[in-house]
Amino acid sequence: MALYSEKVMDHFRNPRNVGVIEDANGIGEVGNAKCGDIMKMYLKIEDDIIKDVKFETFGCGSAIASSSMATELIKGKPVADAMKLTNEAVAEALDGLPDYKMHCSVLAEEAIKSALDDYHKRNGQ
Ligand code: FES
């Protein structure tokens, strides 16, 4: 069996939602101290819906694929749904990641949670 699923390779080669949202109202940045990879998430939230989401990831292929898939999973969804996104759900949507690459999907979950925290803080919650 190939090390990476076709979905991982697809999202690594053609990542969705890469970039910056200039007027984002939730921004989160997280890093993994061990591998040094960094992920930044931008959210544009209106009426409690994730209208737009973009990311910048300086990291491995699995981290790029995980961020890409995570943005696809929360785009257009209510904030409450995005809060519940787990790294397991991201990895599952990618048809799996090798065990030693699961921490890359954790980075995606944490980046989204951090951006949502920022959104809540800006709104005094
Ligand atoms: Fe660190 Fe993938 S190796 S995020």
PDB file of N, CA and C in Angstrom, residues 52-120:
ATOM      1  N   ASP A  52     -15.548  32.433   4.889  1.00  0.00           N
ATOM      2  CA  ASP A  52     -14.318  32.177   4.140  1.00  0.00           C
ATOM      3  C   ASP A  52     -13.227  31.732   5.109  1.00  0.00           C
ATOM      4  N   VAL A  53     -12.319  30.949   4.584  1.00  0.00           N
ATOM      5  CA  VAL A  53     -11.196  30.466   5.396  1.00  0.00           C
ATOM      6  C   VAL A  53      -9.999  30.258   4.474  1.00  0.00           C
ATOM      7  N   LYS A  54      -8.855  30.726   4.930  1.00  0.00           N
ATOM      8  CA  LYS A  54      -7.628  30.515   4.157  1.00  0.00           C
ATOM      9  C   LYS A  54      -6.496  30.163   5.120  1.00  0.00           C
ATOM     10  N   PHE A  55      -5.465  29.536   4.561  1.00  0.00           N
ATOM     11  CA  PHE A  55      -4.346  29.153   5.431  1.00  0.00           C
ATOM     12  C   PHE A  55      -3.003  29.366   4.749  1.00  0.00           C
ATOM     13  N   GLU A  56      -1.990  29.489   5.610  1.00  0.00           N
ATOM     14  CA  GLU A  56      -0.594  29.472   5.162  1.00  0.00           C
ATOM     15  C   GLU A  56       0.104  28.442   6.031  1.00  0.00           C
ATOM     16  N   THR A  57       0.707  27.457   5.412  1.00  0.00           N
ATOM     17  CA  THR A  57       1.411  26.422   6.170  1.00  0.00           C
ATOM     18  C   THR A  57       2.852  26.312   5.697  1.00  0.00           C
ATOM     19  N   PHE A  58       3.754  26.477   6.654  1.00  0.00           N
ATOM     20  CA  PHE A  58       5.159  26.266   6.377  1.00  0.00           C
ATOM     21  C   PHE A  58       5.486  24.933   7.012  1.00  0.00           C
ATOM     22  N   GLY A  59       5.311  23.869   6.252  1.00  0.00           N
ATOM     23  CA  GLY A  59       5.503  22.574   6.881  1.00  0.00           C
ATOM     24  C   GLY A  59       5.506  21.440   5.890  1.00  0.00           C
ATOM     25  N   CYS A  60       5.390  20.255   6.428  1.00  0.00           N
ATOM     26  CA  CYS A  60       5.491  19.038   5.627  1.00  0.00           C
ATOM     27  C   CYS A  60       4.245  18.840   4.760  1.00  0.00           C
ATOM     28  N   GLY A  61       4.311  17.886   3.869  1.00  0.00           N
ATOM     29  CA  GLY A  61       3.197  17.604   2.959  1.00  0.00           C
ATOM     30  C   GLY A  61       1.923  17.228   3.690  1.00  0.00           C
ATOM     31  N   SER A  62       2.040  16.460   4.770  1.00  0.00           N
ATOM     32  CA  SER A  62       0.847  16.059   5.525  1.00  0.00           C
ATOM     33  C   SER A  62       0.216  17.259   6.214  1.00  0.00           C
ATOM     34  N   ALA A  63       1.037  18.198   6.651  1.00  0.00           N
ATOM     35  CA  ALA A  63       0.498  19.404   7.294  1.00  0.00           C
ATOM     36  C   ALA A  63      -0.243  20.249   6.257  1.00  0.00           C
ATOM     37  N   ILE A  64       0.296  20.333   5.055  1.00  0.00           N
ATOM     38  CA  ILE A  64      -0.358  21.097   3.983  1.00  0.00           C
ATOM     39  C   ILE A  64      -1.675  20.413   3.603  1.00  0.00           C
ATOM     40  N   ALA A  65      -1.644  19.107   3.418  1.00  0.00           N
ATOM     41  CA  ALA A  65      -2.867  18.378   3.070  1.00  0.00           C
ATOM     42  C   ALA A  65      -3.898  18.487   4.193  1.00  0.00           C
ATOM     43  N   SER A  66      -3.440  18.420   5.450  1.00  0.00           N
ATOM     44  CA  SER A  66      -4.367  18.514   6.589  1.00  0.00           C
ATOM     45  C   SER A  66      -4.996  19.899   6.659  1.00  0.00           C
ATOM     46  N   SER A  67      -4.200  20.952   6.439  1.00  0.00           N
ATOM     47  CA  SER A  67      -4.792  22.299   6.502  1.00  0.00           C
ATOM     48  C   SER A  67      -5.788  22.481   5.378  1.00  0.00           C
ATOM     49  N   SER A  68      -5.424  21.995   4.192  1.00  0.00           N
ATOM     50  CA  SER A  68      -6.318  22.125   3.044  1.00  0.00           C
ATOM     51  C   SER A  68      -7.648  21.421   3.318  1.00  0.00           C
ATOM     52  N   MET A  69      -7.582  20.183   3.793  1.00  0.00           N
ATOM     53  CA  MET A  69      -8.811  19.426   4.066  1.00  0.00           C
ATOM     54  C   MET A  69      -9.608  20.082   5.191  1.00  0.00           C
ATOM     55  N   ALA A  70      -8.913  20.556   6.236  1.00  0.00           N
ATOM     56  CA  ALA A  70      -9.616  21.178   7.368  1.00  0.00           C
ATOM     57  C   ALA A  70     -10.398  22.404   6.901  1.00  0.00           C
ATOM     58  N   THR A  71      -9.809  23.198   6.002  1.00  0.00           N
ATOM     59  CA  THR A  71     -10.534  24.392   5.526  1.00  0.00           C
ATOM     60  C   THR A  71     -11.779  23.971   4.749  1.00  0.00           C
ATOM     61  N   GLU A  72     -11.643  22.896   3.961  1.00  0.00           N
ATOM     62  CA  GLU A  72     -12.798  22.418   3.197  1.00  0.00           C
ATOM     63  C   GLU A  72     -13.918  21.937   4.131  1.00  0.00           C
ATOM     64  N   LEU A  73     -13.517  21.339   5.254  1.00  0.00           N
ATOM     65  CA  LEU A  73     -14.506  20.770   6.177  1.00  0.00           C
ATOM     66  C   LEU A  73     -15.276  21.838   6.951  1.00  0.00           C
ATOM     67  N   ILE A  74     -14.677  23.035   7.127  1.00  0.00           N
ATOM     68  CA  ILE A  74     -15.391  24.045   7.939  1.00  0.00           C
ATOM     69  C   ILE A  74     -15.991  25.171   7.101  1.00  0.00           C
ATOM     70  N   LYS A  75     -15.593  25.274   5.848  1.00  0.00           N
ATOM     71  CA  LYS A  75     -16.081  26.378   5.013  1.00  0.00           C
ATOM     72  C   LYS A  75     -17.604  26.290   4.850  1.00  0.00           C
ATOM     73  N   GLY A  76     -18.280  27.400   5.139  1.00  0.00           N
ATOM     74  CA  GLY A  76     -19.735  27.444   4.995  1.00  0.00           C
ATOM     75  C   GLY A  76     -20.489  26.863   6.186  1.00  0.00           C
ATOM     76  N   LYS A  77     -19.731  26.390   7.183  1.00  0.00           N
ATOM     77  CA  LYS A  77     -20.365  25.741   8.350  1.00  0.00           C
ATOM     78  C   LYS A  77     -20.530  26.742   9.504  1.00  0.00           C
ATOM     79  N   PRO A  78     -21.464  26.442  10.422  1.00  0.00           N
ATOM     80  CA  PRO A  78     -21.601  27.282  11.608  1.00  0.00           C
ATOM     81  C   PRO A  78     -20.351  27.176  12.495  1.00  0.00           C
ATOM     82  N   VAL A  79     -20.085  28.244  13.251  1.00  0.00           N
ATOM     83  CA  VAL A  79     -18.938  28.270  14.155  1.00  0.00           C
ATOM     84  C   VAL A  79     -18.962  27.064  15.102  1.00  0.00           C
ATOM     85  N   ALA A  80     -20.159  26.734  15.602  1.00  0.00           N
ATOM     86  CA  ALA A  80     -20.273  25.619  16.564  1.00  0.00           C
ATOM     87  C   ALA A  80     -19.772  24.315  15.954  1.00  0.00           C
ATOM     88  N   ASP A  81     -20.015  24.109  14.665  1.00  0.00           N
ATOM     89  CA  ASP A  81     -19.538  22.885  13.997  1.00  0.00           C
ATOM     90  C   ASP A  81     -18.018  22.906  13.878  1.00  0.00           C
ATOM     91  N   ALA A  82     -17.481  24.070  13.516  1.00  0.00           N
ATOM     92  CA  ALA A  82     -16.021  24.187  13.349  1.00  0.00           C
ATOM     93  C   ALA A  82     -15.316  23.926  14.670  1.00  0.00           C
ATOM     94  N   MET A  83     -15.949  24.341  15.779  1.00  0.00           N
ATOM     95  CA  MET A  83     -15.358  24.124  17.108  1.00  0.00           C
ATOM     96  C   MET A  83     -15.178  22.633  17.386  1.00  0.00           C
ATOM     97  N   LYS A  84     -16.042  21.829  16.775  1.00  0.00           N
ATOM     98  CA  LYS A  84     -16.024  20.381  17.062  1.00  0.00           C
ATOM     99  C   LYS A  84     -15.100  19.594  16.140  1.00  0.00           C
ATOM    100  N   LEU A  85     -14.485  20.282  15.175  1.00  0.00           N
ATOM    101  CA  LEU A  85     -13.626  19.552  14.232  1.00  0.00           C
ATOM    102  C   LEU A  85     -12.428  18.939  14.963  1.00  0.00           C
ATOM    103  N   THR A  86     -12.226  17.650  14.759  1.00  0.00           N
ATOM    104  CA  THR A  86     -11.093  16.983  15.415  1.00  0.00           C
ATOM    105  C   THR A  86     -10.041  16.606  14.372  1.00  0.00           C
ATOM    106  N   ASN A  87      -8.840  16.381  14.858  1.00  0.00           N
ATOM    107  CA  ASN A  87      -7.783  15.967  13.930  1.00  0.00           C
ATOM    108  C   ASN A  87      -8.095  14.596  13.344  1.00  0.00           C
ATOM    109  N   GLU A  88      -8.799  13.757  14.114  1.00  0.00           N
ATOM    110  CA  GLU A  88      -9.166  12.435  13.584  1.00  0.00           C
ATOM    111  C   GLU A  88     -10.098  12.600  12.377  1.00  0.00           C
ATOM    112  N   ALA A  89     -11.035  13.559  12.464  1.00  0.00           N
ATOM    113  CA  ALA A  89     -11.964  13.782  11.351  1.00  0.00           C
ATOM    114  C   ALA A  89     -11.209  14.279  10.114  1.00  0.00           C
ATOM    115  N   VAL A  90     -10.195  15.115  10.335  1.00  0.00           N
ATOM    116  CA  VAL A  90      -9.391  15.615   9.209  1.00  0.00           C
ATOM    117  C   VAL A  90      -8.633  14.451   8.564  1.00  0.00           C
ATOM    118  N   ALA A  91      -8.002  13.625   9.399  1.00  0.00           N
ATOM    119  CA  ALA A  91      -7.231  12.491   8.878  1.00  0.00           C
ATOM    120  C   ALA A  91      -8.152  11.502   8.160  1.00  0.00           C
ATOM    121  N   GLU A  92      -9.338  11.293   8.732  1.00  0.00           N
ATOM    122  CA  GLU A  92     -10.292  10.365   8.113  1.00  0.00           C
ATOM    123  C   GLU A  92     -10.731  10.880   6.743  1.00  0.00           C
ATOM    124  N   ALA A  93     -10.991  12.180   6.664  1.00  0.00           N
ATOM    125  CA  ALA A  93     -11.416  12.774   5.389  1.00  0.00           C
ATOM    126  C   ALA A  93     -10.313  12.654   4.338  1.00  0.00           C
ATOM    127  N   LEU A  94      -9.078  12.525   4.807  1.00  0.00           N
ATOM    128  CA  LEU A  94      -7.946  12.353   3.879  1.00  0.00           C
ATOM    129  C   LEU A  94      -7.693  10.867   3.585  1.00  0.00           C
ATOM    130  N   ASP A  95      -8.617  10.012   4.020  1.00  0.00           N
ATOM    131  CA  ASP A  95      -8.447   8.558   3.888  1.00  0.00           C
ATOM    132  C   ASP A  95      -7.233   8.068   4.657  1.00  0.00           C
ATOM    133  N   GLY A  96      -6.960   8.736   5.769  1.00  0.00           N
ATOM    134  CA  GLY A  96      -5.922   8.264   6.686  1.00  0.00           C
ATOM    135  C   GLY A  96      -4.566   8.917   6.489  1.00  0.00           C
ATOM    136  N   LEU A  97      -3.803   8.923   7.585  1.00  0.00           N
ATOM    137  CA  LEU A  97      -2.411   9.385   7.565  1.00  0.00           C
ATOM    138  C   LEU A  97      -1.593   8.314   8.284  1.00  0.00           C
ATOM    139  N   PRO A  98      -0.322   8.171   7.928  1.00  0.00           N
ATOM    140  CA  PRO A  98       0.512   7.229   8.688  1.00  0.00           C
ATOM    141  C   PRO A  98       0.552   7.671  10.158  1.00  0.00           C
ATOM    142  N   ASP A  99       0.657   6.718  11.082  1.00  0.00           N
ATOM    143  CA  ASP A  99       0.639   7.037  12.520  1.00  0.00           C
ATOM    144  C   ASP A  99       1.589   8.169  12.879  1.00  0.00           C
ATOM    145  N   TYR A 100       2.791   8.084  12.359  1.00  0.00           N
ATOM    146  CA  TYR A 100       3.789   9.080  12.766  1.00  0.00           C
ATOM    147  C   TYR A 100       3.549  10.433  12.113  1.00  0.00           C
ATOM    148  N   LYS A 101       2.492  10.530  11.286  1.00  0.00           N
ATOM    149  CA  LYS A 101       2.132  11.819  10.683  1.00  0.00           C
ATOM    150  C   LYS A 101       0.826  12.372  11.251  1.00  0.00           C
ATOM    151  N   MET A 102       0.267  11.681  12.243  1.00  0.00           N
ATOM    152  CA  MET A 102      -0.997  12.158  12.816  1.00  0.00           C
ATOM    153  C   MET A 102      -0.829  13.533  13.465  1.00  0.00           C
ATOM    154  N   HIS A 103       0.359  13.826  13.987  1.00  0.00           N
ATOM    155  CA  HIS A 103       0.548  15.126  14.651  1.00  0.00           C
ATOM    156  C   HIS A 103       0.373  16.286  13.662  1.00  0.00           C
ATOM    157  N   CYS A 104       0.541  16.006  12.377  1.00  0.00           N
ATOM    158  CA  CYS A 104       0.355  17.060  11.372  1.00  0.00           C
ATOM    159  C   CYS A 104      -1.119  17.464  11.310  1.00  0.00           C
ATOM    160  N   SER A 105      -2.028  16.477  11.484  1.00  0.00           N
ATOM    161  CA  SER A 105      -3.458  16.802  11.473  1.00  0.00           C
ATOM    162  C   SER A 105      -3.851  17.516  12.766  1.00  0.00           C
ATOM    163  N   VAL A 106      -3.114  17.239  13.852  1.00  0.00           N
ATOM    164  CA  VAL A 106      -3.373  17.938  15.122  1.00  0.00           C
ATOM    165  C   VAL A 106      -3.125  19.439  14.946  1.00  0.00           C
ATOM    166  N   LEU A 107      -2.090  19.748  14.177  1.00  0.00           N
ATOM    167  CA  LEU A 107      -1.762  21.157  13.923  1.00  0.00           C
ATOM    168  C   LEU A 107      -2.953  21.866  13.259  1.00  0.00           C
ATOM    169  N   ALA A 108      -3.626  21.175  12.332  1.00  0.00           N
ATOM    170  CA  ALA A 108      -4.777  21.777  11.637  1.00  0.00           C
ATOM    171  C   ALA A 108      -5.922  22.032  12.613  1.00  0.00           C
ATOM    172  N   GLU A 109      -6.198  21.055  13.482  1.00  0.00           N
ATOM    173  CA  GLU A 109      -7.254  21.243  14.484  1.00  0.00           C
ATOM    174  C   GLU A 109      -6.909  22.425  15.388  1.00  0.00           C
ATOM    175  N   GLU A 110      -5.659  22.473  15.830  1.00  0.00           N
ATOM    176  CA  GLU A 110      -5.253  23.537  16.755  1.00  0.00           C
ATOM    177  C   GLU A 110      -5.287  24.907  16.092  1.00  0.00           C
ATOM    178  N   ALA A 111      -4.908  24.968  14.831  1.00  0.00           N
ATOM    179  CA  ALA A 111      -4.895  26.267  14.120  1.00  0.00           C
ATOM    180  C   ALA A 111      -6.317  26.809  14.004  1.00  0.00           C
ATOM    181  N   ILE A 112      -7.267  25.934  13.708  1.00  0.00           N
ATOM    182  CA  ILE A 112      -8.664  26.377  13.589  1.00  0.00           C
ATOM    183  C   ILE A 112      -9.194  26.796  14.956  1.00  0.00           C
ATOM    184  N   LYS A 113      -8.893  26.023  15.994  1.00  0.00           N
ATOM    185  CA  LYS A 113      -9.359  26.376  17.347  1.00  0.00           C
ATOM    186  C   LYS A 113      -8.763  27.721  17.766  1.00  0.00           C
ATOM    187  N   SER A 114      -7.496  27.930  17.447  1.00  0.00           N
ATOM    188  CA  SER A 114      -6.837  29.176  17.820  1.00  0.00           C
ATOM    189  C   SER A 114      -7.476  30.371  17.089  1.00  0.00           C
ATOM    190  N   ALA A 115      -7.819  30.191  15.806  1.00  0.00           N
ATOM    191  CA  ALA A 115      -8.478  31.265  15.040  1.00  0.00           C
ATOM    192  C   ALA A 115      -9.882  31.527  15.594  1.00  0.00           C
ATOM    193  N   LEU A 116     -10.575  30.471  16.016  1.00  0.00           N
ATOM    194  CA  LEU A 116     -11.909  30.645  16.593  1.00  0.00           C
ATOM    195  C   LEU A 116     -11.824  31.337  17.954  1.00  0.00           C
ATOM    196  N   ASP A 117     -10.790  31.016  18.733  1.00  0.00           N
ATOM    197  CA  ASP A 117     -10.568  31.696  20.021  1.00  0.00           C
ATOM    198  C   ASP A 117     -10.376  33.183  19.784  1.00  0.00           C
ATOM    199  N   ASP A 118      -9.564  33.494  18.782  1.00  0.00           N
ATOM    200  CA  ASP A 118      -9.294  34.894  18.453  1.00  0.00           C
ATOM    201  C   ASP A 118     -10.599  35.599  18.071  1.00  0.00           C
ATOM    202  N   TYR A 119     -11.415  34.931  17.282  1.00  0.00           N
ATOM    203  CA  TYR A 119     -12.719  35.492  16.881  1.00  0.00           C
ATOM    204  C   TYR A 119     -13.575  35.763  18.120  1.00  0.00           C
ATOM    205  N   HIS A 120     -13.626  34.809  19.024  1.00  0.00           N
ATOM    206  CA  HIS A 120     -14.446  34.978  20.243  1.00  0.00           C
ATOM    207  C   HIS A 120     -13.904  36.104  21.118  1.00  0.00           C
TER     208      HIS A 120
END
